[in-house]
Amino acid sequence: MIRKASAVWNGTLKEGHGNLSTESGVLNETQYSYKTRFEDGKGTNPEELIGAAHSGCFTMQLSAFLAEEDFPAESLKTKSEITFEDGVVSKSHLILEGKVPNISEEKFLEIANNAKEKCPLSKLLDTEITLDAKLVK
């Protein structure tokens, strides 16, 4: 399987602008710029997209691992905080809230941490990855 995306950039870093597109069409010439990356401009940025991809990948992996252990999740909600400092993505912090019937807190944390380590995007990211997980009833 190969997934495709593209970027176009025009101009200098600070004054320029660009757009991002994905093969699926979910992103279709979506605007990004210096302001959307380093300030509060309208549009997206690479770190935001990494956060969305990492939280999505982790949540799917966790769902699979829970089902394998006969603990199908009722709901899993994951937020990601990507730290970008000194020109490096230095951390991805996952914040998970899971509603999983008939599972102990200990087992939930064990499976969640396993998913954090084994999701394909965690393996791709060469950075510190942390997790705060909360089981809700």
PDB file of C-alpha atoms in Angstrom:
ATOM      1  CA  MET A   1       0.000   0.000   0.000  1.00  0.00           C
ATOM      2  CA  ILE A   2       1.314   3.441  -0.912  1.00  0.00           C
ATOM      3  CA  ARG A   3      -0.481   6.611   0.187  1.00  0.00           C
ATOM      4  CA  LYS A   4       0.242   9.864  -1.621  1.00  0.00           C
ATOM      5  CA  ALA A   5       0.274  13.501  -0.603  1.00  0.00           C
ATOM      6  CA  SER A   6       1.846  16.595  -2.104  1.00  0.00           C
ATOM      7  CA  ALA A   7       3.046  20.035  -1.103  1.00  0.00           C
ATOM      8  CA  VAL A   8       3.525  23.209  -3.145  1.00  0.00           C
ATOM      9  CA  TRP A   9       5.429  26.214  -1.787  1.00  0.00           C
ATOM     10  CA  ASN A  10       5.848  29.662  -3.348  1.00  0.00           C
ATOM     11  CA  GLY A  11       8.196  32.349  -2.055  1.00  0.00           C
ATOM     12  CA  THR A  12      10.451  32.700   0.941  1.00  0.00           C
ATOM     13  CA  LEU A  13       9.868  31.000   4.282  1.00  0.00           C
ATOM     14  CA  LYS A  14       8.381  34.012   6.077  1.00  0.00           C
ATOM     15  CA  GLU A  15       6.569  35.725   3.212  1.00  0.00           C
ATOM     16  CA  GLY A  16       5.699  32.680   1.146  1.00  0.00           C
ATOM     17  CA  HIS A  17       2.772  30.308   1.268  1.00  0.00           C
ATOM     18  CA  GLY A  18       1.854  26.882   0.061  1.00  0.00           C
ATOM     19  CA  ASN A  19      -0.777  24.218  -0.066  1.00  0.00           C
ATOM     20  CA  LEU A  20      -1.087  20.548   0.797  1.00  0.00           C
ATOM     21  CA  SER A  21      -3.158  17.919  -0.981  1.00  0.00           C
ATOM     22  CA  THR A  22      -3.843  14.242  -0.376  1.00  0.00           C
ATOM     23  CA  GLU A  23      -4.749  11.500  -2.794  1.00  0.00           C
ATOM     24  CA  SER A  24      -8.040  10.939  -0.936  1.00  0.00           C
ATOM     25  CA  GLY A  25      -9.029  14.573  -1.433  1.00  0.00           C
ATOM     26  CA  VAL A  26      -9.488  15.212   2.292  1.00  0.00           C
ATOM     27  CA  LEU A  27      -6.840  17.879   1.887  1.00  0.00           C
ATOM     28  CA  ASN A  28      -7.249  19.683  -1.414  1.00  0.00           C
ATOM     29  CA  GLU A  29      -4.843  22.583  -1.781  1.00  0.00           C
ATOM     30  CA  THR A  30      -5.186  23.270   1.959  1.00  0.00           C
ATOM     31  CA  GLN A  31      -3.302  26.447   2.797  1.00  0.00           C
ATOM     32  CA  TYR A  32      -0.219  26.522   5.010  1.00  0.00           C
ATOM     33  CA  SER A  33       2.342  29.215   5.682  1.00  0.00           C
ATOM     34  CA  TYR A  34       4.857  30.563   8.157  1.00  0.00           C
ATOM     35  CA  LYS A  35       1.979  32.090  10.118  1.00  0.00           C
ATOM     36  CA  THR A  36       0.046  28.791  10.316  1.00  0.00           C
ATOM     37  CA  ARG A  37       3.172  27.026  11.510  1.00  0.00           C
ATOM     38  CA  PHE A  38       4.748  29.498  13.910  1.00  0.00           C
ATOM     39  CA  GLU A  39       1.952  31.966  14.713  1.00  0.00           C
ATOM     40  CA  ASP A  40      -1.864  31.850  14.648  1.00  0.00           C
ATOM     41  CA  GLY A  41      -2.566  32.007  10.935  1.00  0.00           C
ATOM     42  CA  LYS A  42      -5.530  30.350   9.252  1.00  0.00           C
ATOM     43  CA  GLY A  43      -4.672  26.991   7.720  1.00  0.00           C
ATOM     44  CA  THR A  44      -2.755  23.917   8.792  1.00  0.00           C
ATOM     45  CA  ASN A  45       0.881  22.969   9.384  1.00  0.00           C
ATOM     46  CA  PRO A  46       3.022  19.830   9.270  1.00  0.00           C
ATOM     47  CA  GLU A  47       3.081  19.357  13.055  1.00  0.00           C
ATOM     48  CA  GLU A  48      -0.709  19.535  13.321  1.00  0.00           C
ATOM     49  CA  LEU A  49      -0.973  16.898  10.612  1.00  0.00           C
ATOM     50  CA  ILE A  50       1.575  14.676  12.369  1.00  0.00           C
ATOM     51  CA  GLY A  51      -0.495  14.992  15.556  1.00  0.00           C
ATOM     52  CA  ALA A  52      -3.681  13.994  13.769  1.00  0.00           C
ATOM     53  CA  ALA A  53      -1.956  11.079  12.053  1.00  0.00           C
ATOM     54  CA  HIS A  54      -0.283   9.851  15.249  1.00  0.00           C
ATOM     55  CA  SER A  55      -3.428  10.037  17.371  1.00  0.00           C
ATOM     56  CA  GLY A  56      -5.428   8.278  14.645  1.00  0.00           C
ATOM     57  CA  CYS A  57      -2.853   5.527  14.147  1.00  0.00           C
ATOM     58  CA  PHE A  58      -2.436   4.927  17.882  1.00  0.00           C
ATOM     59  CA  THR A  59      -6.203   4.805  18.472  1.00  0.00           C
ATOM     60  CA  MET A  60      -6.737   2.266  15.688  1.00  0.00           C
ATOM     61  CA  GLN A  61      -3.858   0.123  16.988  1.00  0.00           C
ATOM     62  CA  LEU A  62      -5.270   0.269  20.504  1.00  0.00           C
ATOM     63  CA  SER A  63      -8.708  -0.741  19.252  1.00  0.00           C
ATOM     64  CA  ALA A  64      -7.184  -3.778  17.535  1.00  0.00           C
ATOM     65  CA  PHE A  65      -5.158  -4.799  20.606  1.00  0.00           C
ATOM     66  CA  LEU A  66      -8.168  -4.421  22.916  1.00  0.00           C
ATOM     67  CA  ALA A  67     -10.329  -6.569  20.620  1.00  0.00           C
ATOM     68  CA  GLU A  68      -7.582  -9.233  20.444  1.00  0.00           C
ATOM     69  CA  GLU A  69      -7.729  -9.441  24.251  1.00  0.00           C
ATOM     70  CA  ASP A  70     -11.564  -9.657  24.195  1.00  0.00           C
ATOM     71  CA  PHE A  71     -12.055  -6.119  25.487  1.00  0.00           C
ATOM     72  CA  PRO A  72     -13.767  -4.333  22.581  1.00  0.00           C
ATOM     73  CA  ALA A  73     -13.803  -0.607  23.225  1.00  0.00           C
ATOM     74  CA  GLU A  74     -17.040   1.310  23.432  1.00  0.00           C
ATOM     75  CA  SER A  75     -15.151   4.521  22.634  1.00  0.00           C
ATOM     76  CA  LEU A  76     -11.569   5.744  22.444  1.00  0.00           C
ATOM     77  CA  LYS A  77     -10.707   9.446  22.240  1.00  0.00           C
ATOM     78  CA  THR A  78      -7.115  10.500  21.712  1.00  0.00           C
ATOM     79  CA  LYS A  79      -5.591  13.960  21.507  1.00  0.00           C
ATOM     80  CA  SER A  80      -2.006  14.548  20.451  1.00  0.00           C
ATOM     81  CA  GLU A  81       0.287  17.372  21.447  1.00  0.00           C
ATOM     82  CA  ILE A  82       3.273  17.742  19.138  1.00  0.00           C
ATOM     83  CA  THR A  83       6.201  19.726  20.535  1.00  0.00           C
ATOM     84  CA  PHE A  84       8.222  21.555  17.882  1.00  0.00           C
ATOM     85  CA  GLU A  85      11.257  23.370  19.242  1.00  0.00           C
ATOM     86  CA  ASP A  86      14.615  24.429  17.837  1.00  0.00           C
ATOM     87  CA  GLY A  87      13.624  23.101  14.423  1.00  0.00           C
ATOM     88  CA  VAL A  88      12.899  19.577  15.695  1.00  0.00           C
ATOM     89  CA  VAL A  89       9.749  17.642  16.531  1.00  0.00           C
ATOM     90  CA  SER A  90      10.910  16.687  20.022  1.00  0.00           C
ATOM     91  CA  LYS A  91       7.834  15.029  21.484  1.00  0.00           C
ATOM     92  CA  SER A  92       4.437  13.553  20.754  1.00  0.00           C
ATOM     93  CA  HIS A  93       2.244  13.408  23.826  1.00  0.00           C
ATOM     94  CA  LEU A  94      -0.885  11.276  23.484  1.00  0.00           C
ATOM     95  CA  ILE A  95      -3.843  11.926  25.781  1.00  0.00           C
ATOM     96  CA  LEU A  96      -6.285   9.042  25.791  1.00  0.00           C
ATOM     97  CA  GLU A  97      -9.731   8.606  27.269  1.00  0.00           C
ATOM     98  CA  GLY A  98     -11.162   5.145  26.805  1.00  0.00           C
ATOM     99  CA  LYS A  99     -14.488   3.607  27.622  1.00  0.00           C
ATOM    100  CA  VAL A 100     -13.855  -0.135  27.672  1.00  0.00           C
ATOM    101  CA  PRO A 101     -16.282  -2.417  29.522  1.00  0.00           C
ATOM    102  CA  ASN A 102     -15.026  -5.169  31.851  1.00  0.00           C
ATOM    103  CA  ILE A 103     -11.342  -4.208  31.830  1.00  0.00           C
ATOM    104  CA  SER A 104      -9.165  -3.336  34.808  1.00  0.00           C
ATOM    105  CA  GLU A 105      -7.253  -0.072  34.884  1.00  0.00           C
ATOM    106  CA  GLU A 106      -3.996  -2.041  34.961  1.00  0.00           C
ATOM    107  CA  LYS A 107      -4.857  -4.123  31.877  1.00  0.00           C
ATOM    108  CA  PHE A 108      -6.091  -1.027  30.016  1.00  0.00           C
ATOM    109  CA  LEU A 109      -2.807   0.792  30.688  1.00  0.00           C
ATOM    110  CA  GLU A 110      -0.786  -2.262  29.660  1.00  0.00           C
ATOM    111  CA  ILE A 111      -2.582  -2.562  26.324  1.00  0.00           C
ATOM    112  CA  ALA A 112      -2.504   1.221  25.730  1.00  0.00           C
ATOM    113  CA  ASN A 113       1.240   1.379  26.311  1.00  0.00           C
ATOM    114  CA  ASN A 114       1.768  -1.567  23.982  1.00  0.00           C
ATOM    115  CA  ALA A 115      -0.238   0.248  21.284  1.00  0.00           C
ATOM    116  CA  LYS A 116       1.821   3.409  21.879  1.00  0.00           C
ATOM    117  CA  GLU A 117       5.008   1.465  21.197  1.00  0.00           C
ATOM    118  CA  LYS A 118       3.735  -0.593  18.264  1.00  0.00           C
ATOM    119  CA  CYS A 119       1.552   1.699  16.170  1.00  0.00           C
ATOM    120  CA  PRO A 120       3.279   2.260  12.813  1.00  0.00           C
ATOM    121  CA  LEU A 121       3.582   6.026  13.270  1.00  0.00           C
ATOM    122  CA  SER A 122       5.142   5.655  16.723  1.00  0.00           C
ATOM    123  CA  LYS A 123       7.769   3.491  15.056  1.00  0.00           C
ATOM    124  CA  LEU A 124       8.286   6.133  12.354  1.00  0.00           C
ATOM    125  CA  LEU A 125       8.659   9.106  14.688  1.00  0.00           C
ATOM    126  CA  ASP A 126      12.185   9.487  16.022  1.00  0.00           C
ATOM    127  CA  THR A 127      11.126  11.389  19.125  1.00  0.00           C
ATOM    128  CA  GLU A 128       9.960  10.986  22.707  1.00  0.00           C
ATOM    129  CA  ILE A 129       6.442   9.582  22.838  1.00  0.00           C
ATOM    130  CA  THR A 130       4.458   9.831  26.070  1.00  0.00           C
ATOM    131  CA  LEU A 131       0.965   8.755  27.024  1.00  0.00           C
ATOM    132  CA  ASP A 132      -1.600   9.801  29.605  1.00  0.00           C
ATOM    133  CA  ALA A 133      -4.391   7.244  29.619  1.00  0.00           C
ATOM    134  CA  LYS A 134      -7.647   7.398  31.543  1.00  0.00           C
ATOM    135  CA  LEU A 135     -10.249   4.670  31.717  1.00  0.00           C
ATOM    136  CA  VAL A 136     -13.760   6.046  32.131  1.00  0.00           C
ATOM    137  CA  LYS A 137     -16.803   4.100  33.182  1.00  0.00           C
TER     138      LYS A 137
END
